[in-house]
């Protein structure tokens, strides 16, 4: 089988809602409609780490970006972002296409297009230093698995 050489980098919880703060899960497991669309396009999926899970585990409570933004948490996000950027660069240097980075709108850690989350700030800062500019997409705050997501799903063009 010939591989597509196309990869999308996605926030961890798009594939695994079990890491999301209680009670904010929006699917039982993965966001099925989003993953289905990516699979139909023949695109490989790189699941980025969940910084909030790494720092505070499963029993954490909802917190704002300001509350998360300590030196320790920023250092953790920077370290995870560096690892992610290195993986991404390995694909690019081997002529793979990164079709985009998919984050979570409204997340203090993983939002890209709204108020940018801490992990995404660190990741895009590293990428921009290397002059790597990628398609940025966020799962909207009102996405709910198997509800009316047609508009968002139809916009996912790779
Ligand atoms: S930190 Fe990111 S990956 Fe983890 S639950 Fe929040 S939005 Fe999802």
XYZ file of N, CA and C and ligand atoms in Angstrom:
482
model
N 0.851 -1.210 0.000
C 0.000 0.000 0.000
C 0.880 1.252 0.000
N 0.578 2.177 -0.875
C 1.355 3.419 -0.909
C 0.796 4.381 0.138
N 1.665 4.877 0.997
C 1.179 5.798 2.034
C 0.892 7.177 1.442
N -0.035 7.913 2.116
C -0.420 9.234 1.584
C 0.647 10.285 1.847
N 1.503 10.028 2.838
C 2.509 11.005 3.282
C 1.856 12.309 3.743
N 0.643 12.164 4.273
C -0.052 13.320 4.848
C -0.359 13.004 6.305
N -0.083 13.958 7.182
C -0.303 13.748 8.611
C -0.953 14.997 9.205
N -1.864 14.770 10.134
C -2.434 15.890 10.894
C -2.020 15.719 12.357
N -1.687 16.821 13.007
C -1.345 16.801 14.429
C -2.584 17.268 15.201
N -3.033 16.441 16.125
C -4.280 16.785 16.820
C -4.081 16.799 18.338
N -4.867 17.640 19.010
C -4.849 17.634 20.475
C -5.245 16.250 20.977
N -4.607 15.862 22.057
C -4.759 14.512 22.598
C -6.228 14.094 22.770
N -7.041 14.996 23.313
C -8.397 14.607 23.713
C -9.348 14.422 22.535
N -8.919 14.799 21.325
C -9.780 14.539 20.160
C -9.895 13.022 19.953
N -8.831 12.323 20.318
C -8.868 10.860 20.241
C -9.227 10.221 21.575
N -9.151 10.982 22.637
C -9.349 10.379 23.956
C -9.962 11.368 24.939
N -11.285 11.415 24.933
C -12.000 12.352 25.813
C -11.866 11.988 27.295
N -11.288 10.830 27.563
C -11.104 10.443 28.969
C -10.117 11.341 29.706
N -9.322 12.117 28.972
C -8.362 12.999 29.660
C -8.945 14.382 29.955
N -10.150 14.652 29.464
C -10.746 15.982 29.628
C -11.214 16.180 31.077
N -11.160 17.429 31.536
C -11.639 17.767 32.882
C -13.100 17.354 33.028
N -13.427 16.705 34.159
C -14.838 16.399 34.458
C -15.567 17.714 34.702
N -16.756 17.959 34.220
C -17.602 17.084 33.407
C -17.651 17.553 31.955
N -16.504 17.932 31.382
C -16.527 18.604 30.087
C -16.376 17.686 28.872
N -16.372 16.376 29.062
C -16.238 15.473 27.916
C -17.397 15.673 26.944
N -17.070 15.612 25.650
C -18.103 15.821 24.621
C -18.260 14.610 23.717
N -17.695 13.491 24.139
C -17.862 12.204 23.448
C -17.496 11.122 24.444
N -17.911 9.905 24.154
C -17.565 8.802 25.071
C -16.069 8.488 25.014
N -15.530 8.537 23.811
C -14.105 8.224 23.655
C -13.460 9.246 22.738
N -13.478 8.934 21.420
C -12.921 9.869 20.431
C -14.041 10.719 19.823
N -13.670 11.839 19.238
C -14.621 12.634 18.445
C -14.801 11.904 17.111
N -15.819 11.059 17.061
C -15.927 10.133 15.934
C -16.042 10.807 14.577
N -16.869 11.882 14.505
C -17.083 12.497 13.182
C -15.807 13.125 12.639
N -15.029 13.728 13.535
C -13.778 14.368 13.105
C -12.781 13.302 12.666
N -12.650 12.263 13.474
C -11.689 11.202 13.156
C -12.102 10.488 11.860
N -13.418 10.274 11.700
C -13.915 9.613 10.481
C -13.533 10.427 9.242
N -13.731 11.745 9.324
C -13.412 12.605 8.181
C -11.918 12.542 7.855
N -11.093 12.591 8.885
C -9.640 12.529 8.667
C -9.268 11.186 8.026
N -9.877 10.118 8.532
C -9.579 8.785 7.988
C -10.033 8.662 6.540
N -11.211 9.217 6.247
C -11.717 9.155 4.868
C -10.774 9.862 3.900
N -10.070 10.860 4.410
C -9.119 11.604 3.562
C -7.769 10.898 3.468
N -7.635 9.762 4.128
C -6.380 9.005 4.048
C -5.220 9.687 4.761
N -5.548 10.430 5.795
C -4.520 11.199 6.502
C -4.141 10.485 7.801
N -2.834 10.405 8.062
C -2.361 9.831 9.316
C -2.577 10.823 10.465
N -2.676 10.266 11.672
C -3.001 11.108 12.834
C -1.862 11.027 13.847
N -1.302 12.182 14.178
C -0.349 12.227 15.291
C -1.054 12.857 16.493
N -1.174 12.080 17.559
C -1.853 12.555 18.774
C -0.831 13.266 19.672
N -0.997 14.568 19.813
C -0.077 15.332 20.668
C -0.379 15.022 22.135
N 0.554 15.331 23.038
C 0.326 15.029 24.464
C -0.715 15.950 25.089
N -1.277 15.503 26.219
C -2.226 16.331 26.977
C -1.468 16.939 28.170
N -1.066 18.191 28.064
C -0.267 18.791 29.137
C -1.008 18.861 30.484
N -2.293 19.111 30.447
C -3.034 19.228 31.719
C -3.073 17.874 32.438
N -3.257 16.815 31.681
C -3.240 15.463 32.260
C -1.859 15.155 32.839
N -0.813 15.520 32.085
C 0.554 15.268 32.566
C 0.816 15.999 33.876
N 0.286 17.210 33.984
C 0.585 18.024 35.170
C -0.301 17.661 36.356
N -1.605 17.514 36.111
C -2.533 17.392 37.252
C -3.361 16.118 37.257
N -3.205 15.288 36.237
C -3.895 13.998 36.241
C -5.394 14.100 35.990
N -6.071 13.028 36.328
C -7.496 12.894 35.981
C -8.430 13.609 36.954
N -7.956 13.908 38.159
C -8.863 14.499 39.157
C -8.790 16.015 39.194
N -8.168 16.628 38.159
C -8.049 18.086 38.171
C -9.412 18.766 38.023
N -9.451 20.025 38.453
C -10.693 20.801 38.320
C -10.512 21.812 37.186
N -11.602 22.347 36.624
C -11.453 23.338 35.547
C -10.680 24.565 36.052
N -9.729 25.039 35.259
C -8.936 26.217 35.620
C -8.800 27.141 34.422
N -8.572 28.430 34.698
C -8.408 29.403 33.611
C -6.961 29.395 33.109
N -6.735 30.078 32.001
C -5.367 30.190 31.472
C -4.471 30.876 32.502
N -4.972 31.914 33.149
C -4.168 32.639 34.158
C -3.776 31.700 35.291
N -4.693 30.874 35.714
C -4.383 29.943 36.816
C -3.342 28.898 36.396
N -3.425 28.470 35.137
C -2.455 27.477 34.658
C -1.066 28.077 34.418
N -1.036 29.389 34.149
C 0.184 29.981 33.590
C 1.272 30.240 34.651
N 1.769 29.179 35.248
C 2.894 29.272 36.187
C 4.176 28.929 35.423
N 5.300 29.257 36.027
C 6.581 28.945 35.380
C 6.717 27.434 35.150
N 6.295 26.677 36.144
C 6.420 25.219 36.058
C 5.561 24.652 34.905
N 4.336 25.150 34.817
C 3.454 24.618 33.765
C 3.933 25.063 32.382
N 4.413 26.299 32.311
C 4.901 26.782 31.012
C 6.134 25.971 30.586
N 6.987 25.651 31.553
C 8.166 24.834 31.225
C 7.758 23.447 30.730
N 6.735 22.873 31.382
C 6.239 21.565 30.931
C 5.712 21.679 29.494
N 4.892 22.709 29.249
C 4.327 22.890 27.901
C 5.436 23.116 26.881
N 6.474 23.889 27.264
C 7.579 24.156 26.331
C 8.314 22.859 25.994
N 8.518 22.044 27.005
C 9.224 20.788 26.777
C 8.397 19.845 25.881
N 7.094 19.758 26.134
C 6.232 18.914 25.291
C 6.138 19.488 23.873
N 6.113 20.823 23.785
C 6.032 21.476 22.468
C 7.313 21.217 21.672
N 8.444 21.225 22.376
C 9.723 20.983 21.697
C 9.748 19.567 21.106
N 9.289 18.616 21.881
C 9.230 17.240 21.402
C 8.294 17.143 20.189
N 7.146 17.789 20.299
C 6.170 17.772 19.193
C 6.761 18.429 17.943
N 7.435 19.567 18.129
C 8.019 20.283 16.982
C 9.094 19.421 16.314
N 9.857 18.689 17.112
C 10.893 17.821 16.528
C 10.278 16.700 15.680
N 9.173 16.147 16.177
C 8.479 15.091 15.414
C 7.960 15.675 14.095
N 7.383 16.850 14.222
C 6.816 17.523 13.048
C 7.907 17.812 11.999
N 9.047 18.272 12.475
C 10.143 18.602 11.549
C 10.693 17.345 10.864
N 10.678 16.237 11.577
C 11.134 14.976 10.970
C 10.238 14.613 9.775
N 8.929 14.801 9.929
C 8.024 14.553 8.798
C 8.347 15.502 7.643
N 8.464 16.782 7.975
C 8.665 17.774 6.908
C 9.978 17.515 6.166
N 11.015 17.183 6.927
C 12.315 16.989 6.261
C 12.334 15.706 5.426
N 11.331 14.867 5.583
C 11.224 13.655 4.760
C 10.093 13.756 3.742
N 9.751 15.009 3.416
C 8.768 15.286 2.356
C 7.357 14.807 2.649
N 7.016 14.780 3.931
C 5.623 14.527 4.284
C 4.910 15.878 4.363
N 3.593 15.845 4.157
C 2.816 17.075 4.275
C 2.080 17.079 5.616
N 2.291 18.119 6.395
C 1.500 18.286 7.619
C 0.279 19.107 7.219
N -0.886 18.481 7.212
C -2.067 19.169 6.667
C -2.645 20.182 7.654
N -2.234 20.115 8.898
C -2.702 21.112 9.857
C -2.491 20.675 11.290
N -2.755 21.618 12.176
C -2.745 21.334 13.612
C -4.156 21.615 14.110
N -4.718 20.620 14.769
C -6.105 20.722 15.221
C -6.133 20.841 16.746
N -6.576 21.999 17.223
C -6.635 22.257 18.662
C -8.064 22.327 19.169
N -8.197 22.835 20.378
C -9.499 22.866 21.049
C -9.819 24.309 21.441
N -10.772 24.891 20.731
C -11.124 26.279 21.025
C -11.593 26.436 22.463
N -11.093 27.469 23.128
C -11.518 27.749 24.500
C -10.669 27.066 25.560
N -9.757 26.180 25.150
C -8.925 25.490 26.142
C -7.783 26.413 26.602
N -7.540 26.486 27.906
C -6.414 27.311 28.390
C -5.058 26.776 27.943
N -5.052 25.548 27.445
C -3.797 24.911 27.031
C -3.721 24.705 25.522
N -4.817 24.288 24.902
C -4.760 23.823 23.509
C -5.563 24.651 22.509
N -6.064 25.814 22.919
C -6.774 26.643 21.949
C -5.763 27.281 20.991
N -6.133 27.332 19.715
C -5.223 27.951 18.728
C -5.792 29.275 18.230
N -7.036 29.242 17.781
C -7.550 30.400 17.050
C -8.256 31.415 17.946
N -8.629 31.005 19.161
C -9.212 31.979 20.093
C -8.095 32.575 20.931
N -8.330 32.774 22.215
C -7.222 33.167 23.099
C -6.307 31.948 23.158
N -5.074 32.113 22.668
C -4.230 30.929 22.478
C -3.838 30.285 23.810
N -3.950 28.975 23.865
C -3.582 28.233 25.068
C -2.062 28.138 25.220
N -1.629 27.775 26.414
C -0.200 27.830 26.759
C 0.632 26.846 25.922
N 0.163 25.635 25.757
C 0.911 24.660 24.940
C 1.010 25.146 23.493
N -0.096 25.654 22.957
C -0.079 26.117 21.561
C 0.781 27.369 21.409
N 0.809 28.233 22.415
C 1.708 29.399 22.348
C 3.151 28.930 22.199
N 3.512 27.953 23.009
C 4.894 27.458 22.978
C 5.180 26.738 21.656
N 4.227 25.937 21.193
C 4.436 25.186 19.951
C 4.588 26.132 18.754
N 3.671 27.095 18.627
C 3.732 27.976 17.457
C 4.921 28.923 17.538
N 5.342 29.269 18.744
C 6.542 30.092 18.873
C 7.763 29.319 18.327
N 7.861 28.042 18.674
C 8.976 27.223 18.164
C 8.895 27.078 16.642
N 7.693 26.819 16.139
C 7.540 26.596 14.697
C 7.818 27.873 13.911
N 7.345 28.999 14.439
C 7.545 30.255 13.702
C 9.022 30.644 13.682
N 9.752 30.304 14.752
C 11.208 30.559 14.740
C 11.878 29.789 13.608
N 11.300 28.652 13.262
C 11.859 27.813 12.176
C 11.191 28.125 10.838
N 10.369 29.161 10.841
C 9.633 29.574 9.633
C 8.731 28.450 9.098
N 8.108 27.733 10.023
C 7.141 26.699 9.651
C 5.749 27.260 9.940
N 4.964 27.406 8.903
C 3.621 27.974 9.046
C 2.608 26.931 8.579
N 1.707 26.543 9.463
C 0.778 25.450 9.155
C -0.672 25.905 9.271
N -1.532 25.115 8.645
C -2.963 25.329 8.738
C -3.412 25.147 10.204
N -4.096 26.145 10.747
C -4.504 26.087 12.161
C -6.026 25.927 12.236
N -6.459 24.913 12.941
C -7.902 24.653 13.063
C -8.206 24.380 14.534
N -9.359 24.831 14.996
C -9.815 24.502 16.351
C -11.149 23.764 16.285
N -11.314 22.757 17.122
C -12.653 22.188 17.324
C -13.466 23.265 18.061
N -14.624 23.645 17.513
C -15.391 24.719 18.163
C -15.928 24.321 19.534
N -16.178 25.340 20.356
C -16.632 25.065 21.732
C -17.973 24.345 21.777
N -18.787 24.507 20.721
C -20.107 23.866 20.763
C -20.112 22.495 20.063
N -18.932 21.991 19.673
C -18.902 20.645 19.081
C -19.359 19.627 20.125
N -20.219 18.737 19.740
C -20.681 17.655 20.621
C -20.792 16.425 19.739
N -20.147 15.343 20.099
C -20.110 14.189 19.215
C -21.509 13.712 18.848
N -21.692 13.451 17.560
C -22.931 12.928 16.999
C -24.120 13.896 17.163
N -23.837 15.189 17.365
C -24.922 16.190 17.327
C -24.813 16.912 15.980
N -25.243 18.162 15.896
C -25.237 18.817 14.593
C -23.891 19.498 14.333
N -22.974 18.739 13.756
C -21.622 19.268 13.509
C -21.331 19.442 12.024
N -22.406 19.375 11.202
C -22.209 19.356 9.738
C -21.357 20.520 9.247
N -21.651 21.720 9.781
C -20.965 22.911 9.281
C -19.453 22.794 9.525
N -19.087 22.402 10.754
C -17.654 22.286 11.063
C -17.015 21.164 10.244
N -17.680 20.017 10.199
C -17.100 18.872 9.488
C -16.915 19.206 7.991
N -17.890 19.924 7.422
C -17.787 20.235 5.996
C -16.638 21.209 5.729
N -16.230 21.944 6.748
C -15.112 22.889 6.561
C -13.756 22.203 6.673
N -13.751 20.955 7.144
C -12.480 20.248 7.294
C -12.017 19.733 5.932
N -11.313 20.577 5.217
C -10.801 20.197 3.893
C -9.292 20.079 3.975
N -8.761 18.969 3.511
C -7.300 18.793 3.610
C -6.677 18.620 2.225
S -5.028 19.994 27.796
Fe -5.454 19.920 25.607
S -5.427 17.759 25.106
Fe -5.638 17.924 27.333
S -7.834 17.854 27.688
Fe -7.251 19.998 27.560
S -7.598 20.529 25.400
Fe -7.545 18.327 25.522
